[in-house]
mmCIF file of C-alpha atoms in Angstrom:
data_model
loop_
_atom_site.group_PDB
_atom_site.id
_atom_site.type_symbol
_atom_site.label_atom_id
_atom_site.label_comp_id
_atom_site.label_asym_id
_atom_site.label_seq_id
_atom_site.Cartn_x
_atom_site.Cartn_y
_atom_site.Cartn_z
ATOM 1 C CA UNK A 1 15.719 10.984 -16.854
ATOM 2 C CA UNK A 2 13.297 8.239 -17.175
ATOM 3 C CA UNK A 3 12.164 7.007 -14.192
ATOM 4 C CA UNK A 4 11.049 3.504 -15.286
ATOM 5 C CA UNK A 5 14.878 2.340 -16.155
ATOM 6 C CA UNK A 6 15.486 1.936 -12.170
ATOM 7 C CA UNK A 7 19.401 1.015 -13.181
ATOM 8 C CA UNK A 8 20.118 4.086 -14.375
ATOM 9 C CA UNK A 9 18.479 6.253 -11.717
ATOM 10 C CA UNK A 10 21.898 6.192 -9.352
ATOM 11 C CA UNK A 11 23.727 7.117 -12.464
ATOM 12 C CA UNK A 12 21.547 10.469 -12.930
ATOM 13 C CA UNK A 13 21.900 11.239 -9.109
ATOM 14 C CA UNK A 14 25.276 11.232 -9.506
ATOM 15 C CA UNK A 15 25.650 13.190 -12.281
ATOM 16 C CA UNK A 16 23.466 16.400 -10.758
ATOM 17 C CA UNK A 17 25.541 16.087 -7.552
ATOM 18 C CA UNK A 18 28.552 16.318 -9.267
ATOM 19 C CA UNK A 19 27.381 19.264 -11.689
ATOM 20 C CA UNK A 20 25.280 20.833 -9.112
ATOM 21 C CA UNK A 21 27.395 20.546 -5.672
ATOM 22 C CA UNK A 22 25.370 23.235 -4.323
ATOM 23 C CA UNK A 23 21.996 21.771 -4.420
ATOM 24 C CA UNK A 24 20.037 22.468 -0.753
ATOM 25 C CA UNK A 25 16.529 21.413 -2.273
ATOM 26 C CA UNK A 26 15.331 17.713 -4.397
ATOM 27 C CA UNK A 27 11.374 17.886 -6.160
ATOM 28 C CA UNK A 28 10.492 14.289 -7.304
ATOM 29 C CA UNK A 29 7.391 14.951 -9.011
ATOM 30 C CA UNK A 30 7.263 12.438 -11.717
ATOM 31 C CA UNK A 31 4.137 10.273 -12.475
ATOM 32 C CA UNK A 32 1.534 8.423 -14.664
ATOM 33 C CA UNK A 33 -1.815 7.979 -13.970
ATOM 34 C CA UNK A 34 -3.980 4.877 -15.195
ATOM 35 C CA UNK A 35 -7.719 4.153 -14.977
ATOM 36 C CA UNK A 36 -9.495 0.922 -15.294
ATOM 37 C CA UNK A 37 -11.783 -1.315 -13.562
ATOM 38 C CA UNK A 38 -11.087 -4.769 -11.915
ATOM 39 C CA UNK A 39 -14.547 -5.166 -12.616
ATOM 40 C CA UNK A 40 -14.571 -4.906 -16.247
ATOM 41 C CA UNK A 41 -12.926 -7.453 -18.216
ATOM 42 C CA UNK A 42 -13.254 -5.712 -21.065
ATOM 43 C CA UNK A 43 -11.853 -2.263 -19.772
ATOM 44 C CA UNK A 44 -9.384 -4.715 -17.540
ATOM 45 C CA UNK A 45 -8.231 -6.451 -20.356
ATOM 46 C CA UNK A 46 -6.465 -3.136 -21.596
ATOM 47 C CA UNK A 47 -4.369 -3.242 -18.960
ATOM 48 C CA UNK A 48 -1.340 -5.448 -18.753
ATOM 49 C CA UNK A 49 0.638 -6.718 -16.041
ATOM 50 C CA UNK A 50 3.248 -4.781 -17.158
ATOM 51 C CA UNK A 51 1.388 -1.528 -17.375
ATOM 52 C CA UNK A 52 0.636 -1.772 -13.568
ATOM 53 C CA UNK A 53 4.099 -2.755 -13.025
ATOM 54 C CA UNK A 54 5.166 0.379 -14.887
ATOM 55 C CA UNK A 55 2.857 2.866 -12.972
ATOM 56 C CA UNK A 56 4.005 1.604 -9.603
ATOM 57 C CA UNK A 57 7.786 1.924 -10.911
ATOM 58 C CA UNK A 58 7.109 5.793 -11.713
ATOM 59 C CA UNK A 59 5.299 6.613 -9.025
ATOM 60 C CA UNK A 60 6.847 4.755 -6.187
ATOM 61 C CA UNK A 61 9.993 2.481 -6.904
ATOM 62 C CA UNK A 62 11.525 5.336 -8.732
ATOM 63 C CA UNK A 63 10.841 7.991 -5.805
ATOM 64 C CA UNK A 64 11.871 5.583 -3.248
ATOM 65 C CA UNK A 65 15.291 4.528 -4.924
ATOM 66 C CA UNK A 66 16.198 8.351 -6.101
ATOM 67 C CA UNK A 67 15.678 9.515 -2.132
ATOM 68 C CA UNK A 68 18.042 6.820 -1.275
ATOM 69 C CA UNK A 69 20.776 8.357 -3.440
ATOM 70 C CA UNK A 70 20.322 11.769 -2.554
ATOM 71 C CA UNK A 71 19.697 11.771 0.929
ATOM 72 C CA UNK A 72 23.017 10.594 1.634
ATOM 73 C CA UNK A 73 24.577 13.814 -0.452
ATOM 74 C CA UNK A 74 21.836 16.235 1.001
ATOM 75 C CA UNK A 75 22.848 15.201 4.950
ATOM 76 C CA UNK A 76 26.725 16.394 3.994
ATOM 77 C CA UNK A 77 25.567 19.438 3.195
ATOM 78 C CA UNK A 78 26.518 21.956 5.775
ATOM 79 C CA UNK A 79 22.895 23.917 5.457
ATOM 80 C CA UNK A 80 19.445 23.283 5.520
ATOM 81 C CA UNK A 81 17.964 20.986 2.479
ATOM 82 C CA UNK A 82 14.959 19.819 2.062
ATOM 83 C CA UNK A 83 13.143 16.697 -0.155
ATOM 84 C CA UNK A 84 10.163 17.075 -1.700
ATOM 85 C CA UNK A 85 7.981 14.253 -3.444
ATOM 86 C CA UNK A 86 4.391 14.448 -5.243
ATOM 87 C CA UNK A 87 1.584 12.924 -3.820
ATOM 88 C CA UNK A 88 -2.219 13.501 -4.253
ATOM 89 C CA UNK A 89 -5.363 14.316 -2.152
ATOM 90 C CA UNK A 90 -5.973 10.872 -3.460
ATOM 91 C CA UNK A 91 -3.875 9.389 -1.106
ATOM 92 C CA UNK A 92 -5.632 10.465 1.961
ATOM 93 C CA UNK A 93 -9.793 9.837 -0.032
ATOM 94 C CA UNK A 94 -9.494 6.774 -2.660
ATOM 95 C CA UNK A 95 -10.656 7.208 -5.799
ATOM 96 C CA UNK A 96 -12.119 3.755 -7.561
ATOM 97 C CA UNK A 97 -11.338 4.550 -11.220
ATOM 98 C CA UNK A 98 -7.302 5.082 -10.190
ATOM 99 C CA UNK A 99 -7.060 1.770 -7.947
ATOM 100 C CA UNK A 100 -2.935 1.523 -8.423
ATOM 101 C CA UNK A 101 -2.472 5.314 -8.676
ATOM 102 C CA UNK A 102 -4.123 6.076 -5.465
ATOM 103 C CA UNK A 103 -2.277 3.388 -3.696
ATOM 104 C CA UNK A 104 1.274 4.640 -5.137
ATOM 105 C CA UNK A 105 0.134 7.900 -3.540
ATOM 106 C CA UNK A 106 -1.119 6.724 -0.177
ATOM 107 C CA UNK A 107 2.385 4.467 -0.451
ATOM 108 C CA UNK A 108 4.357 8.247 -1.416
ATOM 109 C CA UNK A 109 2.529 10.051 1.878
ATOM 110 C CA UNK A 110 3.385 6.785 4.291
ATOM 111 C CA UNK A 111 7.202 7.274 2.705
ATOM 112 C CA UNK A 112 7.276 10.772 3.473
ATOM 113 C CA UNK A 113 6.326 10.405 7.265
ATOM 114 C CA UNK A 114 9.080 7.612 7.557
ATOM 115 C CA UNK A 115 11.984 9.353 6.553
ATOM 116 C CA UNK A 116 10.725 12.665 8.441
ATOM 117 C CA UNK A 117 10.943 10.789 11.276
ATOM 118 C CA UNK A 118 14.118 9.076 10.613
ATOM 119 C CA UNK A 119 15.463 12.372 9.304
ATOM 120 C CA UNK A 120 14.112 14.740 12.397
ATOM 121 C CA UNK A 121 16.890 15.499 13.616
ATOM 122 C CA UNK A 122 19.392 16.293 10.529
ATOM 123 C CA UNK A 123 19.623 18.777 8.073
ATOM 124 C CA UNK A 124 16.985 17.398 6.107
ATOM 125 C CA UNK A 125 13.422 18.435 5.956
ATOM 126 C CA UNK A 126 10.958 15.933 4.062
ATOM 127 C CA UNK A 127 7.974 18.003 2.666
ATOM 128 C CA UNK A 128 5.221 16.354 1.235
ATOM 129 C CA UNK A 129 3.013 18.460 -2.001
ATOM 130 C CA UNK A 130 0.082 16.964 -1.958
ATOM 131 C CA UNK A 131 -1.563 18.086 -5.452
ATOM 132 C CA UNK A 132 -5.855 18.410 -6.088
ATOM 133 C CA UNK A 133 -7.329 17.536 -9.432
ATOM 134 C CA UNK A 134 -4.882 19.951 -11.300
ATOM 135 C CA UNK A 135 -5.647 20.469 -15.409
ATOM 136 C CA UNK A 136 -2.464 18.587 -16.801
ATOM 137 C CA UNK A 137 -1.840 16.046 -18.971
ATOM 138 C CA UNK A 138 -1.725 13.509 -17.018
ATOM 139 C CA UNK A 139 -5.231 12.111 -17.434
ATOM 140 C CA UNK A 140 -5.060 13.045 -21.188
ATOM 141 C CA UNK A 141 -6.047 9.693 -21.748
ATOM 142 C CA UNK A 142 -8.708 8.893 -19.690
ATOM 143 C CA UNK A 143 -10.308 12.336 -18.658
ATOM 144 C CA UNK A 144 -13.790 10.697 -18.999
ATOM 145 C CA UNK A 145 -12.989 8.914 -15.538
ATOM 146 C CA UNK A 146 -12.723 11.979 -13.766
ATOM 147 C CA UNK A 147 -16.622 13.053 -14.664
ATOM 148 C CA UNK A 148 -18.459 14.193 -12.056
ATOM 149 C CA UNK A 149 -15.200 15.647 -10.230
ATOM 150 C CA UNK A 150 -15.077 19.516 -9.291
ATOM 151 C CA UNK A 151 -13.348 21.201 -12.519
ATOM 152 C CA UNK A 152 -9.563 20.609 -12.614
ATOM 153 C CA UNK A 153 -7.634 23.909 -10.776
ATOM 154 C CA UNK A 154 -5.346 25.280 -13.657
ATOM 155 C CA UNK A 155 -1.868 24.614 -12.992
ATOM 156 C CA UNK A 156 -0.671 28.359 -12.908
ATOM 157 C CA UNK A 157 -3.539 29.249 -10.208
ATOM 158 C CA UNK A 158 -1.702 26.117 -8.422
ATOM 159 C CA UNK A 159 1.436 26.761 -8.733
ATOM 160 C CA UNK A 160 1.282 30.368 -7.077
ATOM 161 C CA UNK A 161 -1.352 28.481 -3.874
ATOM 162 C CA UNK A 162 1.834 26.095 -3.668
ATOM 163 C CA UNK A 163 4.622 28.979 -3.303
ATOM 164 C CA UNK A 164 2.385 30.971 -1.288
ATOM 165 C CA UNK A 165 2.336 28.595 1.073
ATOM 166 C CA UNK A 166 6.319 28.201 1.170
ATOM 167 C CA UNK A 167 6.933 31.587 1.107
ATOM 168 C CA UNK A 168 4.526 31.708 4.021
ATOM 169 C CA UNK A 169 5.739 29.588 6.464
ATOM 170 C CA UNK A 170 8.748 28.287 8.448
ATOM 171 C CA UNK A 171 10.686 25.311 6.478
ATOM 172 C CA UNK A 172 10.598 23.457 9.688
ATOM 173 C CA UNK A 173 6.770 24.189 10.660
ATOM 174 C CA UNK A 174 5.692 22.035 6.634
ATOM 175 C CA UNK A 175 5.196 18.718 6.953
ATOM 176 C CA UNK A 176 2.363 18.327 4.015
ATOM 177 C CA UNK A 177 1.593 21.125 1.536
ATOM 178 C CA UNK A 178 -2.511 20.661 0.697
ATOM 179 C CA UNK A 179 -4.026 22.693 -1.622
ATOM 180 C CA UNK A 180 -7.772 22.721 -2.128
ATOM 181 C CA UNK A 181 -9.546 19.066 -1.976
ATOM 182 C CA UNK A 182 -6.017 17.586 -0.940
ATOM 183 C CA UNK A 183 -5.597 20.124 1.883
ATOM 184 C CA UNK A 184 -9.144 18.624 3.357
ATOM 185 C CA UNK A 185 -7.449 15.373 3.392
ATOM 186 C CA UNK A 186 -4.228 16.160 5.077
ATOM 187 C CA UNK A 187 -5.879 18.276 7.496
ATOM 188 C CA UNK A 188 -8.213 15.335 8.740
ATOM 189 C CA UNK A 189 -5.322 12.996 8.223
ATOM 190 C CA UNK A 190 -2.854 15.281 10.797
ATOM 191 C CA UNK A 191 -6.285 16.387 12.960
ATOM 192 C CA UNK A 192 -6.511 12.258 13.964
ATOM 193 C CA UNK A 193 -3.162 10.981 13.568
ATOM 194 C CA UNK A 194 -1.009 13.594 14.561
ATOM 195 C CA UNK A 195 -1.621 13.037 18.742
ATOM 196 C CA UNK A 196 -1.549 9.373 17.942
ATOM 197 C CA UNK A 197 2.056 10.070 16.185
ATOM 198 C CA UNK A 198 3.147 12.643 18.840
ATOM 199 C CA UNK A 199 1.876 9.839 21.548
ATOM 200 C CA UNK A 200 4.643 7.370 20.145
ATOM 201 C CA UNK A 201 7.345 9.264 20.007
ATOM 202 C CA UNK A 202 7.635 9.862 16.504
ATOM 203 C CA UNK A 203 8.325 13.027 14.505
ATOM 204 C CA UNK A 204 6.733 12.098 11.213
#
């Protein structure tokens, strides 16, 4: 599925539903990651419009528009389900060198706290993976702008901190899932928002 042609995204939806009818759990993990400068006109000037429009239509449009389609089938289930989406420690600390990426990932966490709160009370459970400098490919192109950064955890030793987490705990107890630098973020994010969010009423 490629998550840039937004038309065909409620096509694909409705193909797995139909295929899979039994599906209690959605991942939507897809993403790109760009790095340049607004600063540099020459390191700018690689960067089109449309390559920013592109990185916000993976990251974010996509994400948003492919919840909006399966929600719908995952509340007519007659069991628990849960949705899961991607974000990055980099949504809760900015990094400069990934100025769009970092704000499709603070946009991803702010997502993820609406529609738990708008989904509290149904069978769906939002859970938001929020993923440290992990050694992909996803910065294959631009690994120089993450110099200086602790090494990259390798994506097996993640994977296991992810499921041990999972395994660990109550579906309904996971809100964010932080491992290593991200975990710092959501933890200081929840430690001085989370009365402020309880104090309002909402469940996010």
């Amino acid at each position: 599925m490629d998550n840039s042609d937004l038309a065909s995204l409620s096509k694909h939806v409705q193909t797995l539903i139909t295929k899979y009818p039994d599906i209690n759990a959605v991942w939507l993990n897809a993403g790109i990651q760009y790095s340049y400068s607004f600063a540099d006109p020459i390191n700018g000037s690689k960067h089109t419009d449309e390559a920013i429009i592109r990185e916000i239509t993976v990251n974010l449009t996509a994400h948003t528009i492919l919840a909006r389609h399966f929600v719908p089938f995952l509340l007519t289930q007659k069991f628990e389900t849960v949705l899961m989406l991607t974000s990055s420690g980099i949504a809760y600390l900015p990094l400069s060198q990934f100025p769009v990426y970092g704000a499709t990932k603070a946009a991803t966490h702010h997502l993820c706290c609406a529609m738990r709160d708008q989904l509290a009370d149904t069978n769906v459970r939002v859970l938001e993976l929020a993923t440290p400098y992990v050694a992909t490919d996803l910065d294959k192109e631009h690994k120089e702008a993450s110099k200086g950064a602790p090494p990259p955890m390798p994506l097996e030793e993640y994977t296991d901190k992810v499921f041990e987490i999972l395994d660990g705990s109550e579906a309904k107890e996971l809100k964010e899932v932080g491992v290593g630098f991200a975990q710092m973020g959501v933890g200081k994010w929840r430690e001085a928002f989370g009365p402020v969010l309880e104090g309002i009423g909402s469940k996010a």
